[in-house]
Amino acid sequence: MGQSIFVPKEVDVTEGRVAISPETVKRLAGLGFDIVVEKNAGEQSRIVDSEFEKAGAKIGKASDASKADVVLKLRRPTPAEVKTYKKGALVLASMDPYGNEGDVAAMAAAGVTAFAMEFMPRITRAQSMDVLSSQANLAGYRAVIDAAAEYDRALPMMMTAAGTVPAAKVFVMGAGVAGLQAIATARRLGAVVTATDVRAAAGEQVQSLGAKFIMTEALKDASGDGGYARELTDEEKKAQAELVAEHIAKQDIVITTALIPGRPAPRLVSTDMVKSMKPGSIIVDLAVERGGNVEGAKAGEVVTTANGVKIVGHLNVPGRVAASASLLYAKNLYTFLETMVDKEKKELAVDMEDELVKATMLTHDGKVVHPNFVDTVKPVAKAAAPRKAPARKAPARKPAAKAAAGAATKKTAAQKTAAKPAGASSAADKPAAAKSGENPDGTNRTRKGARPARQRRGERSRRR
Ligand code: NAD
């Protein structure tokens, strides 16, 4: 086909992941693409250039982006980067567009067709393209590893001739994709695990992983649309806080993962609760980038409180396990790109009516096309002065409140389509893990259905 793919080294120095792997190089070459990977793009993910070359890619430089028909990325390209891309190129990345409307306008002005991977509908067909799940799963794992590293005692019970080391008590708050993997990992390390969630359905999944589910009687079920949580009423929050206050004082490690689509992260652990914990206890707040579940958590920092409790607020947690995260992310991108290739003609063929395309396409043919942004993004000439993109510099983090602001836009027909329940699925369209009866997050629960549009609108910087 002669069409080409370029994979740059991420300009954000805090980003160690890369959007392609030797496995996906081979697969993409099999689809007929010529692949160029920027020198050292896989360095922090432990993929050396020669591995890419062996798989069939060429090693190139940043300016090779100008010739590519497809650019694969982790993070949204900066306006400076996107200016170097070829008009009409497809750009696949985690775009984090809310609060970054100027950059969306810049992508439209550059004439690229940009896809926001985090808007992928959570339907059976798109399971293998779901970057939120693949990265959250690893974040849940890494949260436990980070906690274990900070915890200056052993996690499993050890009965030795010199005495017995008690098992650590781990409490996981929020049992979605990240929480369930945190439970599974803590169990594998031999901890005694309890978990809570506001969705009653999570109880069964928690128990199937060998942990105890804790939920207040006053809160029967706070499931919202599509299997996601709704915000609690003040009364429910009070009941939950009472339950947590009593339980948390006895815990050694607490991992919080609670999120509500379109809202700032719920505050679950108060300063008084932290004060009630023993010195040396660890709290890992995976929701810190969305405002945090824990009072006193600081984004990007490990805070030690006056009573000796450490509150861990690492950013980009999937990036802390970059080599694994890259392999999964690369596969997510490959699986989506494959749906936009005519296999017989061996050329790109984007079906504008495909629900996956409709749900994820941000810009096309010089315009902003995503329904959530058509009214909010100003054309580039009228937009605020273009952000000068300093080379390899971490972008500023946006406050969680912007997610809520972003959620205020209206629902469109395209989103309603994408929000339809997954429906019956054939074995053929499930990834290997699902075929074997196990979900990518390591559980054997069934998928509930698509993420409703209203909720997807709140999806932003969750993985950053
Ligand atoms: P999420 O990241 O939106 O939230 C994390 C967890 O926090 C959720 O389980 C939520 O119920 C919980 N939570 C919210 N408020 C809370 C509070 N006050 N206290 C305690 N917990 C609270 O969720 P997620 O990981 O994206 O998954 C949510 C749902 O989506 C689950 O039902 C999951 O099975 C489903 N899912 C479906 C697919 C699919 O392909 N259909 C893929 C992934 C996940």
PDB file of C-alpha atoms in Angstrom, residues 95-258:
ATOM      1  CA  MET A  95      -6.207  13.320  23.608  1.00  0.00           C
ATOM      2  CA  ASP A  96      -7.395  14.608  27.004  1.00  0.00           C
ATOM      3  CA  PRO A  97      -9.347  17.305  25.148  1.00  0.00           C
ATOM      4  CA  TYR A  98     -11.397  18.863  27.970  1.00  0.00           C
ATOM      5  CA  GLY A  99      -9.780  22.084  29.035  1.00  0.00           C
ATOM      6  CA  ASN A 100      -7.452  21.793  26.038  1.00  0.00           C
ATOM      7  CA  GLU A 101      -9.800  23.180  23.416  1.00  0.00           C
ATOM      8  CA  GLY A 102      -7.016  25.363  21.960  1.00  0.00           C
ATOM      9  CA  ASP A 103      -5.030  22.247  21.107  1.00  0.00           C
ATOM     10  CA  VAL A 104      -8.115  20.627  19.572  1.00  0.00           C
ATOM     11  CA  ALA A 105      -8.511  23.727  17.388  1.00  0.00           C
ATOM     12  CA  ALA A 106      -4.850  23.446  16.403  1.00  0.00           C
ATOM     13  CA  MET A 107      -5.392  19.837  15.301  1.00  0.00           C
ATOM     14  CA  ALA A 108      -8.374  20.913  13.206  1.00  0.00           C
ATOM     15  CA  ALA A 109      -6.369  23.771  11.690  1.00  0.00           C
ATOM     16  CA  ALA A 110      -3.556  21.363  10.806  1.00  0.00           C
ATOM     17  CA  GLY A 111      -6.100  19.288   8.879  1.00  0.00           C
ATOM     18  CA  VAL A 112      -5.404  16.044  10.734  1.00  0.00           C
ATOM     19  CA  THR A 113      -8.032  13.454  11.623  1.00  0.00           C
ATOM     20  CA  ALA A 114      -7.563  13.115  15.370  1.00  0.00           C
ATOM     21  CA  PHE A 115      -8.999  10.258  17.445  1.00  0.00           C
ATOM     22  CA  ALA A 116      -9.368  10.408  21.247  1.00  0.00           C
ATOM     23  CA  MET A 117      -8.743   6.834  22.338  1.00  0.00           C
ATOM     24  CA  GLU A 118     -10.255   7.430  25.788  1.00  0.00           C
ATOM     25  CA  PHE A 119     -13.653   8.035  24.159  1.00  0.00           C
ATOM     26  CA  MET A 120     -13.763   4.475  22.858  1.00  0.00           C
ATOM     27  CA  PRO A 121     -17.186   3.038  23.712  1.00  0.00           C
ATOM     28  CA  ARG A 122     -16.982   0.307  26.330  1.00  0.00           C
ATOM     29  CA  ILE A 123     -18.752  -2.280  24.221  1.00  0.00           C
ATOM     30  CA  THR A 124     -17.727  -5.864  23.592  1.00  0.00           C
ATOM     31  CA  ARG A 125     -16.436  -5.145  20.089  1.00  0.00           C
ATOM     32  CA  ALA A 126     -14.119  -2.438  21.378  1.00  0.00           C
ATOM     33  CA  GLN A 127     -12.885  -4.264  24.470  1.00  0.00           C
ATOM     34  CA  SER A 128      -9.438  -4.792  22.976  1.00  0.00           C
ATOM     35  CA  MET A 129      -9.231  -1.071  22.082  1.00  0.00           C
ATOM     36  CA  ASP A 130     -10.142   0.165  25.569  1.00  0.00           C
ATOM     37  CA  VAL A 131      -7.108   2.169  26.712  1.00  0.00           C
ATOM     38  CA  LEU A 132      -8.868   3.210  29.917  1.00  0.00           C
ATOM     39  CA  SER A 133      -9.202  -0.403  31.031  1.00  0.00           C
ATOM     40  CA  SER A 134      -5.766  -1.575  29.909  1.00  0.00           C
ATOM     41  CA  GLN A 135      -4.051   1.289  31.700  1.00  0.00           C
ATOM     42  CA  ALA A 136      -6.293   1.288  34.812  1.00  0.00           C
ATOM     43  CA  ASN A 137      -5.612  -2.389  35.262  1.00  0.00           C
ATOM     44  CA  LEU A 138      -1.864  -1.720  35.442  1.00  0.00           C
ATOM     45  CA  ALA A 139      -2.410   1.322  37.660  1.00  0.00           C
ATOM     46  CA  GLY A 140      -4.259  -0.887  40.162  1.00  0.00           C
ATOM     47  CA  TYR A 141      -1.383  -3.336  40.141  1.00  0.00           C
ATOM     48  CA  ARG A 142       1.242  -0.621  40.506  1.00  0.00           C
ATOM     49  CA  ALA A 143      -0.634   1.049  43.371  1.00  0.00           C
ATOM     50  CA  VAL A 144      -0.123  -2.085  45.464  1.00  0.00           C
ATOM     51  CA  ILE A 145       3.526  -2.377  44.481  1.00  0.00           C
ATOM     52  CA  ASP A 146       4.077   1.302  45.400  1.00  0.00           C
ATOM     53  CA  ALA A 147       2.312   0.762  48.717  1.00  0.00           C
ATOM     54  CA  ALA A 148       4.390  -2.342  49.459  1.00  0.00           C
ATOM     55  CA  ALA A 149       7.580  -0.408  48.677  1.00  0.00           C
ATOM     56  CA  GLU A 150       6.637   2.376  51.115  1.00  0.00           C
ATOM     57  CA  TYR A 151       5.423  -0.053  53.784  1.00  0.00           C
ATOM     58  CA  ASP A 152       8.287  -1.034  56.017  1.00  0.00           C
ATOM     59  CA  ARG A 153       6.836  -4.392  56.952  1.00  0.00           C
ATOM     60  CA  ALA A 154       6.048  -7.620  55.106  1.00  0.00           C
ATOM     61  CA  LEU A 155       2.655  -8.103  53.459  1.00  0.00           C
ATOM     62  CA  PRO A 156       2.149 -11.867  53.803  1.00  0.00           C
ATOM     63  CA  MET A 157       1.853 -13.692  57.090  1.00  0.00           C
ATOM     64  CA  MET A 158       5.142 -15.448  57.779  1.00  0.00           C
ATOM     65  CA  MET A 159       5.417 -18.169  60.385  1.00  0.00           C
ATOM     66  CA  THR A 160       9.073 -18.620  61.180  1.00  0.00           C
ATOM     67  CA  ALA A 161      11.126 -20.205  63.932  1.00  0.00           C
ATOM     68  CA  ALA A 162      11.812 -16.691  65.163  1.00  0.00           C
ATOM     69  CA  GLY A 163       8.142 -15.790  65.373  1.00  0.00           C
ATOM     70  CA  THR A 164       5.159 -14.828  63.274  1.00  0.00           C
ATOM     71  CA  VAL A 165       4.867 -11.792  61.029  1.00  0.00           C
ATOM     72  CA  PRO A 166       1.181 -10.861  60.742  1.00  0.00           C
ATOM     73  CA  ALA A 167      -0.384 -10.342  57.310  1.00  0.00           C
ATOM     74  CA  ALA A 168      -0.905  -6.715  56.310  1.00  0.00           C
ATOM     75  CA  LYS A 169      -4.469  -5.463  56.177  1.00  0.00           C
ATOM     76  CA  VAL A 170      -5.248  -3.796  52.842  1.00  0.00           C
ATOM     77  CA  PHE A 171      -8.443  -1.820  52.203  1.00  0.00           C
ATOM     78  CA  VAL A 172      -9.352  -0.963  48.599  1.00  0.00           C
ATOM     79  CA  MET A 173     -11.906   1.810  48.062  1.00  0.00           C
ATOM     80  CA  GLY A 174     -13.575   1.684  44.656  1.00  0.00           C
ATOM     81  CA  ALA A 175     -13.773  -1.718  42.961  1.00  0.00           C
ATOM     82  CA  GLY A 176     -13.773  -0.824  39.254  1.00  0.00           C
ATOM     83  CA  VAL A 177     -11.035  -1.942  36.872  1.00  0.00           C
ATOM     84  CA  ALA A 178      -8.131  -0.493  38.901  1.00  0.00           C
ATOM     85  CA  GLY A 179      -9.599  -1.492  42.277  1.00  0.00           C
ATOM     86  CA  LEU A 180     -10.228  -5.103  41.291  1.00  0.00           C
ATOM     87  CA  GLN A 181      -6.653  -5.465  40.042  1.00  0.00           C
ATOM     88  CA  ALA A 182      -5.401  -3.876  43.273  1.00  0.00           C
ATOM     89  CA  ILE A 183      -7.411  -6.441  45.245  1.00  0.00           C
ATOM     90  CA  ALA A 184      -6.055  -9.315  43.143  1.00  0.00           C
ATOM     91  CA  THR A 185      -2.470  -8.076  43.505  1.00  0.00           C
ATOM     92  CA  ALA A 186      -2.701  -7.524  47.260  1.00  0.00           C
ATOM     93  CA  ARG A 187      -4.193 -11.000  47.662  1.00  0.00           C
ATOM     94  CA  ARG A 188      -1.338 -12.498  45.628  1.00  0.00           C
ATOM     95  CA  LEU A 189       1.083 -10.788  47.992  1.00  0.00           C
ATOM     96  CA  GLY A 190      -0.650 -12.460  50.911  1.00  0.00           C
ATOM     97  CA  ALA A 191      -2.453  -9.479  52.438  1.00  0.00           C
ATOM     98  CA  VAL A 192      -5.839  -9.690  54.124  1.00  0.00           C
ATOM     99  CA  VAL A 193      -8.003  -7.600  51.801  1.00  0.00           C
ATOM    100  CA  THR A 194     -11.271  -5.765  52.293  1.00  0.00           C
ATOM    101  CA  ALA A 195     -12.894  -3.511  49.735  1.00  0.00           C
ATOM    102  CA  THR A 196     -15.812  -1.164  49.327  1.00  0.00           C
ATOM    103  CA  ASP A 197     -17.748   0.358  46.479  1.00  0.00           C
ATOM    104  CA  VAL A 198     -21.064   2.099  46.127  1.00  0.00           C
ATOM    105  CA  ARG A 199     -22.281  -0.286  43.420  1.00  0.00           C
ATOM    106  CA  ALA A 200     -23.793  -3.415  44.949  1.00  0.00           C
ATOM    107  CA  ALA A 201     -22.718  -5.391  41.842  1.00  0.00           C
ATOM    108  CA  ALA A 202     -19.087  -4.818  42.771  1.00  0.00           C
ATOM    109  CA  GLY A 203     -19.623  -6.955  45.904  1.00  0.00           C
ATOM    110  CA  GLU A 204     -19.718 -10.236  44.001  1.00  0.00           C
ATOM    111  CA  GLN A 205     -16.603  -9.343  42.019  1.00  0.00           C
ATOM    112  CA  VAL A 206     -14.728  -8.416  45.190  1.00  0.00           C
ATOM    113  CA  GLN A 207     -15.713 -11.677  46.844  1.00  0.00           C
ATOM    114  CA  SER A 208     -14.746 -13.714  43.777  1.00  0.00           C
ATOM    115  CA  LEU A 209     -11.209 -12.383  44.263  1.00  0.00           C
ATOM    116  CA  GLY A 210     -11.114 -13.617  47.849  1.00  0.00           C
ATOM    117  CA  ALA A 211     -11.607 -10.247  49.549  1.00  0.00           C
ATOM    118  CA  LYS A 212     -14.331  -9.167  51.969  1.00  0.00           C
ATOM    119  CA  PHE A 213     -16.847  -6.622  50.668  1.00  0.00           C
ATOM    120  CA  ILE A 214     -17.806  -3.850  53.032  1.00  0.00           C
ATOM    121  CA  MET A 215     -20.834  -1.688  52.401  1.00  0.00           C
ATOM    122  CA  THR A 216     -23.076   0.257  54.712  1.00  0.00           C
ATOM    123  CA  GLU A 217     -26.648  -0.966  55.163  1.00  0.00           C
ATOM    124  CA  ALA A 218     -27.880   2.575  54.599  1.00  0.00           C
ATOM    125  CA  LEU A 219     -26.480   2.523  51.071  1.00  0.00           C
ATOM    126  CA  LYS A 220     -28.304  -0.176  49.143  1.00  0.00           C
ATOM    127  CA  ASP A 221     -26.858   0.566  45.722  1.00  0.00           C
ATOM    128  CA  ALA A 222     -25.578   3.732  44.062  1.00  0.00           C
ATOM    129  CA  SER A 223     -25.212   2.354  40.550  1.00  0.00           C
ATOM    130  CA  GLY A 224     -25.737   4.952  37.872  1.00  0.00           C
ATOM    131  CA  ASP A 225     -26.154   4.392  34.135  1.00  0.00           C
ATOM    132  CA  GLY A 226     -24.167   1.701  32.352  1.00  0.00           C
ATOM    133  CA  GLY A 227     -22.683   0.114  35.469  1.00  0.00           C
ATOM    134  CA  TYR A 228     -21.013   3.313  36.733  1.00  0.00           C
ATOM    135  CA  ALA A 229     -21.415   4.982  40.101  1.00  0.00           C
ATOM    136  CA  ARG A 230     -23.663   7.959  40.729  1.00  0.00           C
ATOM    137  CA  GLU A 231     -22.794  10.682  43.220  1.00  0.00           C
ATOM    138  CA  LEU A 232     -24.047   9.910  46.747  1.00  0.00           C
ATOM    139  CA  THR A 233     -26.630  12.009  48.548  1.00  0.00           C
ATOM    140  CA  ASP A 234     -25.423  13.843  51.682  1.00  0.00           C
ATOM    141  CA  GLU A 235     -27.116  11.233  53.864  1.00  0.00           C
ATOM    142  CA  GLU A 236     -25.450   8.375  51.992  1.00  0.00           C
ATOM    143  CA  LYS A 237     -22.072  10.140  52.199  1.00  0.00           C
ATOM    144  CA  LYS A 238     -22.499  10.427  55.963  1.00  0.00           C
ATOM    145  CA  ALA A 239     -23.333   6.722  56.320  1.00  0.00           C
ATOM    146  CA  GLN A 240     -20.370   5.774  54.146  1.00  0.00           C
ATOM    147  CA  ALA A 241     -18.034   8.041  56.138  1.00  0.00           C
ATOM    148  CA  GLU A 242     -19.133   6.405  59.414  1.00  0.00           C
ATOM    149  CA  LEU A 243     -18.423   2.959  58.025  1.00  0.00           C
ATOM    150  CA  VAL A 244     -15.039   3.993  56.639  1.00  0.00           C
ATOM    151  CA  ALA A 245     -14.018   5.828  59.826  1.00  0.00           C
ATOM    152  CA  GLU A 246     -14.532   2.714  61.889  1.00  0.00           C
ATOM    153  CA  HIS A 247     -12.804   0.388  59.417  1.00  0.00           C
ATOM    154  CA  ILE A 248      -9.854   2.489  58.301  1.00  0.00           C
ATOM    155  CA  ALA A 249      -8.274   2.868  61.739  1.00  0.00           C
ATOM    156  CA  LYS A 250      -7.449  -0.854  61.703  1.00  0.00           C
ATOM    157  CA  GLN A 251      -5.884  -0.898  58.220  1.00  0.00           C
ATOM    158  CA  ASP A 252      -2.195  -0.929  57.261  1.00  0.00           C
ATOM    159  CA  ILE A 253      -2.611   0.012  53.600  1.00  0.00           C
ATOM    160  CA  VAL A 254      -5.480   1.869  51.926  1.00  0.00           C
ATOM    161  CA  ILE A 255      -5.758   2.167  48.147  1.00  0.00           C
ATOM    162  CA  THR A 256      -8.375   4.560  46.794  1.00  0.00           C
ATOM    163  CA  THR A 257      -9.573   4.404  43.189  1.00  0.00           C
ATOM    164  CA  ALA A 258     -13.066   5.922  43.374  1.00  0.00           C
TER     165      ALA A 258
END
